[in-house]
Coordinates of N, CA and C in Angstrom, one line a residue:
Chain J
X23 N 1.4 -0.9 0.0 CA -0.2 0.1 0.0 C 0.6 1.5 0.0
X24 N 0.7 2.5 -0.7 CA 1.1 2.8 -0.8 C 1.3 4.4 0.6
X25 N 2.5 4.6 0.7 CA 2.1 6.0 2.4 C 1.8 6.9 1.0
X26 N 1.8 8.1 2.1 CA 1.3 9.5 1.7 C 2.3 10.0 1.1
X27 N 2.2 10.8 -0.6 CA 2.8 10.9 -1.5 C 3.3 12.6 -0.9
X28 N 3.7 13.2 -1.8 CA 3.9 14.5 -1.9 C 4.7 15.0 -2.8
X29 N 4.4 15.5 -3.1 CA 4.8 16.5 -4.9 C 4.9 18.1 -4.4
X30 N 6.0 18.8 -4.9 CA 6.9 17.7 -5.8 C 8.1 17.9 -3.8
X31 N 9.5 17.0 -4.6 CA 10.6 16.7 -3.5 C 10.6 18.2 -2.2
X32 N 11.6 18.8 -3.9 CA 12.5 20.0 -3.5 C 11.6 21.3 -4.6
X33 N 11.5 22.6 -3.5 CA 11.2 23.4 -5.4 C 12.2 24.6 -4.3
X34 N 13.1 25.0 -5.0 CA 13.9 26.5 -4.9 C 13.4 27.4 -5.6
X35 N 12.5 29.1 -5.6 CA 11.7 29.9 -5.7 C 12.7 31.2 -5.9
X36 N 12.0 32.3 -6.4 CA 12.5 34.3 -6.6 C 11.5 34.1 -5.0
X37 N 12.0 35.1 -4.7 CA 10.0 35.4 -3.2 C 9.2 36.3 -4.9
X38 N 8.5 35.9 -3.6 CA 7.7 36.8 -4.7 C 6.3 35.3 -5.8
X39 N 7.2 34.0 -6.5 CA 6.7 33.7 -6.9 C 6.0 32.6 -5.6
X40 N 4.4 32.5 -6.3 CA 3.8 31.6 -6.4 C 4.4 30.1 -5.8
X41 N 4.5 29.4 -4.9 CA 5.0 28.0 -4.8 C 3.0 27.4 -4.3
X42 N 2.8 26.0 -4.5 CA 1.9 25.3 -4.5 C 2.9 23.4 -4.0
X43 N 2.8 23.1 -3.0 CA 2.3 21.9 -3.0 C 1.6 21.6 -2.3
X44 N 1.8 19.8 -3.0 CA 0.7 18.7 -3.1 C 1.0 18.0 -2.3
X45 N -0.6 17.0 -1.8 CA 0.3 15.6 -1.5 C -2.0 15.5 -1.7
X46 N -1.3 13.5 -2.2 CA -2.6 12.2 -1.6 C -2.3 11.3 -0.4
X47 N -3.0 11.7 0.5 CA -3.0 11.1 1.5 C -3.6 9.6 1.3
X48 N -2.6 8.7 2.6 CA -3.4 7.7 2.2 C -5.0 6.9 2.2
X49 N -5.2 6.2 0.8 CA -6.3 5.5 0.3 C -7.2 5.5 2.1
X50 N -8.2 5.8 2.2 CA -9.1 5.4 3.0 C -8.9 6.6 4.2
X51 N -8.1 7.3 4.5 CA -7.4 7.9 5.6 C -9.0 9.5 5.9
X52 N -9.4 9.2 6.8 CA -10.7 10.5 6.4 C -9.5 11.8 8.0
X53 N -8.7 11.8 8.2 CA -7.7 13.7 8.3 C -6.6 13.7 7.5
X54 N -6.1 14.8 7.4 CA -5.3 15.4 6.5 C -5.0 16.3 7.4
X55 N -3.7 15.9 7.9 CA -3.1 17.1 8.3 C -1.7 18.0 7.1
X56 N -1.0 19.0 7.4 CA -0.1 19.7 7.2 C 0.9 20.4 8.3
X57 N 1.7 20.3 8.2 CA 2.7 20.3 8.9 C 3.9 21.2 8.5
X58 N 5.1 22.2 8.9 CA 5.7 22.4 9.0 C 7.3 23.3 9.3
X59 N 7.8 22.3 9.0 CA 9.6 22.3 10.2 C 10.3 22.8 9.6
X60 N 11.2 23.6 11.1 CA 11.6 24.4 10.6 C 13.0 24.3 12.1
X61 N 13.9 24.4 12.3 CA 15.0 24.3 12.6 C 15.0 25.2 13.6
X62 N 14.3 26.1 13.6 CA 14.3 27.6 15.2 C 12.6 26.9 15.6
X63 N 12.0 26.4 15.3 CA 10.9 26.4 15.6 C 9.8 24.8 15.5
X64 N 11.1 23.7 15.1 CA 10.0 22.6 15.0 C 9.0 22.4 13.8
X65 N 8.5 20.9 14.9 CA 7.1 21.2 13.8 C 5.7 21.6 14.0
X66 N 6.0 22.4 13.4 CA 4.7 23.9 13.6 C 3.0 23.1 12.8
X67 N 2.0 22.8 13.3 CA 0.5 22.6 12.9 C 0.5 23.7 11.6
X68 N -0.1 23.6 10.6 CA -0.5 24.6 9.9 C -2.2 24.5 9.8
X69 N -2.8 24.0 9.2 CA -4.2 23.3 9.4 C -4.7 21.2 8.9
X70 N -5.9 21.1 9.2 CA -6.3 20.3 8.8 C -7.5 20.1 8.9
X71 N -7.8 18.6 7.9 CA -8.7 18.7 7.4 C -9.8 16.8 8.4
X72 N -11.0 17.1 7.7 CA -11.2 15.7 8.1 C -12.3 15.3 7.4
X73 N -12.6 15.0 6.2 CA -13.3 14.2 5.2 C -13.8 15.7 4.3
X74 N -12.3 16.2 4.5 CA -12.0 17.3 3.5 C -12.8 19.1 3.5
X75 N -13.1 18.2 4.7 CA -13.2 19.5 6.0 C -11.6 20.0 6.9
X76 N -12.0 22.0 6.0 CA -10.4 22.4 6.8 C -11.3 22.2 8.4
X77 N -11.0 21.7 9.3 CA -11.3 21.7 10.7 C -10.0 23.3 10.8
X78 N -9.0 22.9 11.3 CA -8.9 23.9 11.8 C -7.0 24.8 11.3
X79 N -7.6 25.8 10.7 CA -6.2 26.8 10.0 C -6.1 28.0 11.3
X80 N -5.9 27.8 12.3 CA -5.3 28.4 13.6 C -4.0 28.4 13.1
X81 N -3.0 27.6 12.5 CA -2.0 27.2 12.6 C -1.6 28.4 11.5
X82 N -2.2 28.4 10.3 CA -1.8 29.1 9.1 C -0.6 30.4 8.9
X83 N -0.1 30.8 9.3 CA 0.8 31.5 9.0 C -0.1 33.3 9.4
X84 N -0.4 33.2 7.6 CA -0.7 34.4 7.1 C -1.4 34.0 6.0
X85 N -2.4 35.8 5.2 CA -3.1 35.3 4.5 C -2.4 34.6 3.6
X86 N -1.5 35.0 2.8 CA -0.7 34.3 1.7 C -0.1 33.0 2.1
X87 N -1.3 31.8 2.9 CA -1.2 30.7 3.0 C -2.5 30.2 2.7
X88 N -2.5 29.2 1.6 CA -3.6 28.2 1.8 C -3.6 26.7 1.5
X89 N -4.9 25.8 2.0 CA -4.7 25.2 1.5 C -6.4 25.0 0.9
X90 N -6.3 23.4 0.5 CA -7.3 23.3 0.2 C -8.1 21.3 -0.2
X91 N -9.0 21.1 -0.3 CA -8.9 19.7 -0.3 C -9.8 18.9 -1.2
X92 N -9.9 19.0 -2.3 CA -11.0 19.2 -3.3 C -11.7 18.1 -3.0
X93 N -10.6 16.5 -3.0 CA -11.2 15.3 -2.7 C -10.2 14.4 -1.3
X94 N -10.8 13.7 -1.4 CA -10.3 12.7 0.0 C -8.8 12.2 -1.1
X95 N -8.6 12.2 -2.1 CA -6.9 11.6 -1.7 C -6.2 13.1 -2.4
X96 N -6.5 13.6 -1.9 CA -6.4 15.0 -2.7 C -6.1 16.1 -2.3
X97 N -4.2 17.6 -1.7 CA -5.0 18.0 -1.3 C -3.6 19.1 -1.6
X98 N -3.6 21.2 -1.5 CA -2.8 20.5 -1.7 C -2.3 22.0 -0.6
X99 N -0.4 22.5 -0.1 CA -1.0 23.8 0.3 C -0.3 25.1 -0.3
X100 N -0.9 26.6 -1.1 CA -0.6 27.2 -1.8 C 0.3 28.1 -1.2
X101 N 1.3 28.8 -1.3 CA 1.9 30.2 -0.7 C 2.4 31.3 -2.3
X102 N 1.5 32.2 -1.4 CA 1.3 33.2 -2.8 C 1.5 34.6 -1.9
X103 N 2.5 35.6 -2.1 CA 3.5 35.4 -2.8 C 5.3 35.4 -1.6
X104 N 4.9 33.8 -2.2 CA 6.1 33.0 -1.2 C 7.7 34.8 -1.1
X105 N 8.4 34.0 0.6 CA 9.0 35.2 1.2 C 10.4 34.3 1.1
X106 N 11.4 34.8 2.1 CA 12.0 33.7 1.8 C 12.0 32.9 3.7
X107 N 11.5 33.9 4.8 CA 11.1 33.0 5.3 C 10.2 32.1 5.3
X108 N 9.6 32.0 4.3 CA 8.5 30.7 4.0 C 9.2 29.1 4.1
X109 N 10.9 29.9 4.2 CA 11.2 27.6 3.1 C 12.0 27.5 4.4
X110 N 11.3 25.9 4.2 CA 11.7 25.0 5.8 C 10.7 24.0 5.4
X111 N 10.1 22.3 5.5 CA 10.5 21.2 5.1 C 8.2 21.4 5.5
X112 N 8.0 20.8 4.4 CA 6.7 21.4 4.6 C 6.0 19.2 4.2
X113 N 5.2 19.0 5.8 CA 4.7 17.7 6.0 C 3.1 17.3 5.8
X114 N 3.1 16.5 4.9 CA 1.7 16.0 5.0 C 1.8 14.6 5.9
X115 N 0.7 14.9 6.4 CA 0.3 13.6 7.4 C -1.1 12.8 7.0
X116 N -1.4 11.7 7.5 CA -2.9 11.4 7.4 C -2.7 10.7 8.8
X117 N -4.1 10.2 9.1 CA -4.3 9.3 9.6 C -6.2 8.4 9.1
X118 N -6.2 7.5 9.5 CA -7.6 6.3 9.7 C -8.6 7.1 10.8
X119 N -10.2 7.5 10.2 CA -11.5 7.8 11.1 C -10.9 6.9 12.0
X120 N -10.6 6.1 11.8 CA -11.0 4.2 13.4 C -9.8 5.2 14.1
X121 N -8.6 5.4 13.7 CA -8.1 6.3 14.7 C -8.0 6.5 15.7
X122 N -10.0 7.5 15.3 CA -9.4 8.5 16.5 C -9.0 8.8 16.7
X123 N -8.6 9.6 18.3 CA -8.1 10.4 18.5 C -6.9 10.1 18.8
X124 N -6.1 8.7 18.9 CA -5.4 8.0 19.1 C -4.8 7.2 18.7
X125 N -4.8 7.7 17.1 CA -4.4 6.8 16.2 C -2.8 7.6 15.4
X126 N -2.2 6.9 15.1 CA -0.6 7.2 14.5 C -0.6 8.4 13.7
X127 N -0.3 8.9 13.4 CA 0.3 9.2 12.3 C 1.2 9.3 11.4
X128 N 0.5 9.1 9.7 CA 1.3 8.3 8.5 C 1.8 10.2 7.4
X129 N 3.4 9.9 7.8 CA 3.9 10.8 6.8 C 4.3 11.2 5.7
X130 N 4.2 11.8 5.0 CA 4.6 12.1 3.7 C 5.9 12.3 3.8
X131 N 6.7 12.3 2.8 CA 8.8 12.5 2.7 C 9.1 14.2 2.9
X132 N 7.9 15.0 2.9 CA 7.9 16.3 3.3 C 8.9 17.1 1.6
X133 N 8.3 18.8 1.9 CA 9.2 19.6 0.3 C 9.3 20.2 1.0
X134 N 10.5 20.2 0.5 CA 11.7 21.0 0.9 C 11.8 22.4 0.5
X135 N 11.4 23.4 1.1 CA 10.5 24.5 -0.2 C 12.5 25.6 0.0
X136 N 12.9 26.7 -0.2 CA 13.6 27.4 -0.5 C 13.6 28.6 -1.4
X137 N 13.0 29.6 -0.4 CA 12.7 31.2 -0.9 C 14.5 31.4 -1.0
X138 N 14.5 31.8 -2.2 CA 15.6 33.0 -2.7 C 14.9 34.0 -2.1
Chain B
X1 N 0.8 27.4 24.1 CA 0.1 26.1 23.1 C 0.6 24.6 23.4
X2 N 0.2 23.6 24.3 CA 0.2 22.3 24.7 C 1.5 22.2 23.5
X3 N 2.6 21.7 23.8 CA 3.8 21.0 23.2 C 5.0 20.5 24.4
X4 N 5.2 19.0 23.9 CA 5.6 18.2 24.9 C 7.6 18.6 24.3
X5 N 8.0 18.8 24.8 CA 9.6 19.1 25.1 C 10.2 17.8 24.7
X6 N 11.8 17.6 24.6 CA 11.8 17.1 24.7 C 13.9 17.1 25.2
X7 N 14.2 16.6 25.6 CA 15.8 16.7 26.6 C 16.1 15.2 26.4
X8 N 18.1 15.1 26.2 CA 18.7 16.5 25.0 C 17.8 17.2 24.5
X9 N 18.8 17.8 23.5 CA 18.5 18.6 22.6 C 19.2 17.8 21.5
X10 N 20.8 17.5 22.2 CA 21.3 16.7 21.0 C 22.4 14.9 22.2
X11 N 22.1 14.0 21.7 CA 23.1 12.3 22.1 C 23.3 12.2 21.1
X12 N 25.0 11.7 22.0 CA 25.3 10.9 20.9 C 26.2 9.4 22.2
X13 N 26.2 9.0 21.4 CA 26.6 7.3 22.5 C 27.6 6.8 21.1
X14 N 27.8 5.6 21.7 CA 28.6 4.3 21.9 C 27.8 3.4 21.2
X15 N 27.7 2.8 20.1 CA 26.9 1.4 19.7 C 26.9 0.3 20.4
X16 N 25.7 0.2 21.1 CA 26.1 -0.8 22.3 C 25.0 -0.5 23.3
X17 N 25.5 0.8 23.0 CA 25.1 1.7 24.7 C 23.3 2.2 24.7
X18 N 23.0 2.1 25.5 CA 21.4 2.8 25.7 C 21.7 4.2 25.5
X19 N 20.2 4.5 25.1 CA 20.1 5.7 24.6 C 18.8 6.6 25.2
X20 N 18.6 7.0 26.7 CA 17.3 7.9 27.0 C 17.1 9.4 26.7
X21 N 15.9 9.4 26.4 CA 15.3 11.3 25.5 C 14.2 10.7 26.7
X22 N 14.2 12.5 27.1 CA 12.4 12.4 27.7 C 12.2 13.7 27.1
X23 N 10.5 13.4 27.6 CA 9.7 14.8 27.2 C 8.8 15.0 28.1
X24 N 8.7 16.0 27.9 CA 7.5 16.9 29.4 C 7.1 17.5 28.7
X25 N 5.2 17.7 29.2 CA 4.5 18.0 28.5 C 3.8 19.9 29.8
X26 N 2.6 20.5 29.6 CA 2.4 20.8 30.3 C 1.1 20.9 30.6
X27 N 0.0 20.5 29.9 CA -1.4 20.0 30.4 C -1.9 18.8 29.7
X28 N -3.1 18.2 30.3 CA -3.6 16.6 30.8 C -3.4 16.2 29.3
X29 N -2.9 14.9 29.5 CA -3.1 14.3 28.0 C -3.9 12.8 27.4
X30 N -4.4 12.4 26.9 CA -5.0 11.7 26.0 C -4.1 10.3 26.2
X31 N -3.1 10.5 25.2 CA -2.1 9.8 25.2 C -0.7 10.7 24.5
X32 N 0.8 9.7 24.2 CA 1.8 10.1 24.2 C 2.2 9.5 23.1
X33 N 2.4 10.4 21.8 CA 3.4 9.3 21.5 C 4.9 10.0 20.6
X34 N 5.6 8.9 20.6 CA 6.9 9.2 19.8 C 6.6 8.6 18.7
X35 N 7.9 9.2 18.1 CA 8.4 9.1 16.4 C 9.6 9.5 16.0
X36 N 10.3 9.1 14.9 CA 11.9 9.4 14.7 C 12.1 9.5 13.2
X37 N 12.5 10.0 13.5 CA 12.7 11.5 11.6 C 14.7 10.8 11.3
X38 N 14.5 9.6 10.1 CA 15.9 10.0 9.8 C 16.0 11.0 9.0
X39 N 16.9 11.9 8.4 CA 17.8 12.6 8.1 C 17.2 12.8 6.5
X40 N 16.1 14.0 6.2 CA 15.9 14.3 5.4 C 14.8 13.6 5.1
X41 N 14.2 12.5 5.2 CA 12.8 11.4 5.7 C 11.7 12.0 6.6
X42 N 10.5 11.8 6.5 CA 9.5 11.6 7.3 C 9.7 11.4 8.6
X43 N 8.5 11.4 9.6 CA 8.6 11.0 10.9 C 7.5 9.9 10.5
X44 N 8.4 8.5 11.1 CA 7.6 7.1 11.4 C 7.0 7.3 12.6
X45 N 6.0 7.0 13.3 CA 5.9 6.4 14.5 C 6.7 5.3 14.8
X46 N 6.7 5.5 16.3 CA 7.9 4.3 17.3 C 6.2 3.3 17.9
X47 N 5.7 4.6 18.9 CA 5.2 3.6 20.4 C 3.9 4.7 20.6
X48 N 3.5 4.4 21.0 CA 1.8 4.8 22.3 C 1.7 4.7 23.5
X49 N 1.2 5.1 24.0 CA 1.8 4.7 25.0 C 0.4 6.0 25.4
X50 N -0.6 5.7 26.8 CA -2.3 6.2 26.8 C -1.3 6.6 28.6
X51 N -3.3 7.6 28.2 CA -2.8 8.4 29.5 C -3.3 7.4 31.3
X52 N -3.2 6.5 31.2 CA -3.7 5.1 32.3 C -2.0 3.7 31.6
X53 N -1.6 3.9 31.1 CA -0.5 3.4 31.0 C 0.7 4.3 32.0
X54 N 1.5 2.9 32.5 CA 3.0 3.8 33.3 C 3.9 3.2 31.9
X55 N 4.0 1.8 31.7 CA 5.1 1.5 30.6 C 4.3 1.0 29.7
X56 N 5.5 1.2 28.7 CA 4.4 0.0 27.2 C 5.8 -0.4 26.7
X57 N 6.5 -1.3 26.2 CA 7.7 -2.5 25.2 C 7.2 -2.4 24.1
X58 N 8.5 -2.1 22.9 CA 8.3 -2.7 21.4 C 9.7 -2.8 21.3
X59 N 9.9 -3.8 20.6 CA 11.5 -4.8 20.6 C 12.8 -4.3 21.9
X60 N 13.2 -3.7 21.0 CA 14.7 -2.6 21.6 C 13.8 -1.2 22.5
X61 N 12.4 -0.1 22.0 CA 12.0 0.4 23.2 C 11.7 0.1 23.8
X62 N 10.9 1.0 25.0 CA 10.7 1.0 26.7 C 10.4 2.2 26.3
X63 N 9.2 2.7 26.4 CA 8.5 3.6 27.0 C 7.8 4.2 28.1
X64 N 8.0 5.2 29.0 CA 7.7 5.9 30.4 C 6.5 6.5 30.6
X65 N 5.9 6.3 31.7 CA 5.4 7.5 31.1 C 4.6 8.1 32.8
X66 N 4.5 9.8 32.6 CA 4.6 9.9 34.7 C 3.7 10.9 34.6
X67 N 2.3 10.2 35.1 CA 1.5 12.1 34.3 C 1.4 12.7 35.6
X68 N 2.3 12.5 36.8 CA 1.7 13.5 37.7 C 3.1 14.1 37.4
X69 N 4.1 13.6 37.1 CA 5.4 14.7 36.7 C 5.4 15.1 35.3
X70 N 4.3 15.6 34.8 CA 4.5 15.6 33.0 C 5.2 15.1 32.2
X71 N 5.4 14.0 32.3 CA 6.6 13.7 31.3 C 6.4 11.9 31.2
X72 N 7.7 12.3 30.2 CA 8.0 10.8 30.0 C 9.6 10.7 29.2
X73 N 9.7 8.5 29.3 CA 11.3 8.7 28.3 C 10.8 8.0 27.1
X74 N 11.6 7.6 26.7 CA 11.8 6.8 26.1 C 13.4 6.1 26.0
X75 N 13.3 4.8 25.4 CA 14.6 4.1 25.8 C 15.1 3.1 24.9
X76 N 16.6 3.0 24.7 CA 16.5 2.1 23.2 C 17.4 1.6 23.4
X77 N 17.7 0.7 23.5 CA 18.5 -0.4 24.2 C 19.2 -1.3 23.2
X78 N 20.7 -1.0 23.4 CA 22.1 -1.8 22.9 C 21.4 -1.0 21.6
X79 N 22.1 0.3 21.5 CA 21.9 1.1 19.7 C 22.9 0.2 19.4
X80 N 22.0 1.0 17.9 CA 22.5 0.8 16.6 C 22.9 1.7 16.1
X81 N 23.9 2.2 14.9 CA 24.4 2.8 14.3 C 22.8 3.8 13.5
X82 N 22.2 2.5 13.3 CA 21.3 2.7 12.4 C 19.6 3.3 13.1
X83 N 20.0 3.2 13.8 CA 19.2 4.4 15.7 C 19.1 5.4 15.2
X84 N 20.5 6.0 14.4 CA 20.7 6.9 14.8 C 19.5 8.2 13.6
X85 N 19.1 9.1 14.4 CA 18.2 9.9 14.3 C 17.5 10.8 14.7
X86 N 16.4 11.5 15.2 CA 15.4 12.5 15.6 C 14.4 11.8 15.5
X87 N 14.2 11.7 17.7 CA 13.1 11.1 17.4 C 12.3 12.5 18.8
X88 N 11.0 12.0 18.5 CA 10.2 13.7 18.8 C 9.1 12.9 19.7
X89 N 8.6 13.8 20.7 CA 7.7 13.3 20.9 C 6.0 13.8 20.7
X90 N 5.2 13.4 20.3 CA 3.6 13.9 20.9 C 3.1 13.5 21.5
X91 N 2.1 14.8 21.8 CA 1.0 14.4 22.9 C -0.6 15.0 22.2
X92 N -1.9 14.3 22.3 CA -2.9 14.4 22.0 C -3.5 14.5 23.5
X93 N -4.5 16.2 23.5 CA -4.8 16.9 24.4 C -5.5 15.7 25.0
X94 N -5.6 15.7 26.3 CA -7.3 14.5 27.1 C -8.3 15.2 26.3
X95 N -9.3 16.6 25.8 CA -10.1 17.0 25.8 C -10.7 15.8 24.0
X96 N -9.6 14.7 23.5 CA -9.3 14.3 22.7 C -9.7 14.3 21.9
X97 N -9.8 13.9 20.3 CA -9.7 14.6 19.3 C -9.2 15.7 18.7
X98 N -8.1 15.3 18.7 CA -7.3 16.7 18.8 C -5.8 16.9 18.1
X99 N -5.3 17.2 16.7 CA -4.5 17.0 16.8 C -2.9 16.7 17.2
X100 N -2.1 15.9 16.8 CA -0.4 16.4 17.7 C 0.6 17.4 18.1
X101 N 0.5 17.6 18.4 CA 1.8 18.6 18.9 C 3.3 18.2 19.0
X102 N 4.1 18.3 18.3 CA 5.6 17.8 18.4 C 6.4 19.2 18.6
X103 N 7.1 18.9 19.8 CA 8.3 19.1 20.9 C 9.5 18.7 18.9
X104 N 10.3 19.9 19.7 CA 11.3 19.8 18.7 C 12.7 18.7 18.6
X105 N 12.3 17.7 19.4 CA 12.6 17.0 19.4 C 14.4 17.0 19.2
X106 N 15.5 14.9 20.2 CA 15.8 15.5 20.0 C 17.3 13.5 19.3
X107 N 18.8 15.1 18.6 CA 18.8 14.8 17.7 C 20.1 13.5 18.4
X108 N 19.5 12.4 17.9 CA 20.8 11.4 18.5 C 21.4 10.3 17.7
X109 N 22.7 10.2 18.0 CA 23.9 9.8 16.7 C 24.4 8.1 17.7
X110 N 24.3 8.4 16.9 CA 25.0 6.3 17.4 C 26.1 6.5 16.6
X111 N 27.6 6.4 18.1 CA 28.3 5.9 17.0 C 29.3 4.2 16.5
X112 N 30.0 3.9 16.0 CA 30.2 2.5 15.7 C 31.1 2.4 16.0

């Protein structure tokens, strides 16, 4: 069974450009999470979805960030316009409803973003 | 916000030795989980301990939980070079149905 799939794995862009990160969760998983990892701040939860509906986006740093989940098998995280301080590794993770509030998260391999 | 904090930030040991990492948190939890992250990779779930459990084992891993001290420890016995990674604790609040909040991790280096 394929795990959580993220693309691109690496992205280098210039300040002001739009960045779109993509995630395909594990089939049958009801929850999808976007995290951002930096050395300074560790792993931060940005937003999470349940059955494609955004539940909590309080971690989204600014209006420049937006996330969508048009269907159960696809989510995007968009940054427009990007800034150098957005440079980080962005992780997508999913888990099944059966796990409830105690289940483990399954992480993708991450998208490393560098904004010059 | 609720967040686990791992201690130490970095740990370097010889192969064969035991490695102990600690995690402290601030408010009551439903459960606590440990994850491992190899360099350049995603996080992988290791073990989960519920608030009513005190100790749990999985292979060479031993996790303890002290809810009175709001702390947990992860022990890796007979460490191997392949155990070199960052280790994170993550908590789920007692109110449940909340996403995991991670600490900044402990970087473990096992020297062959």
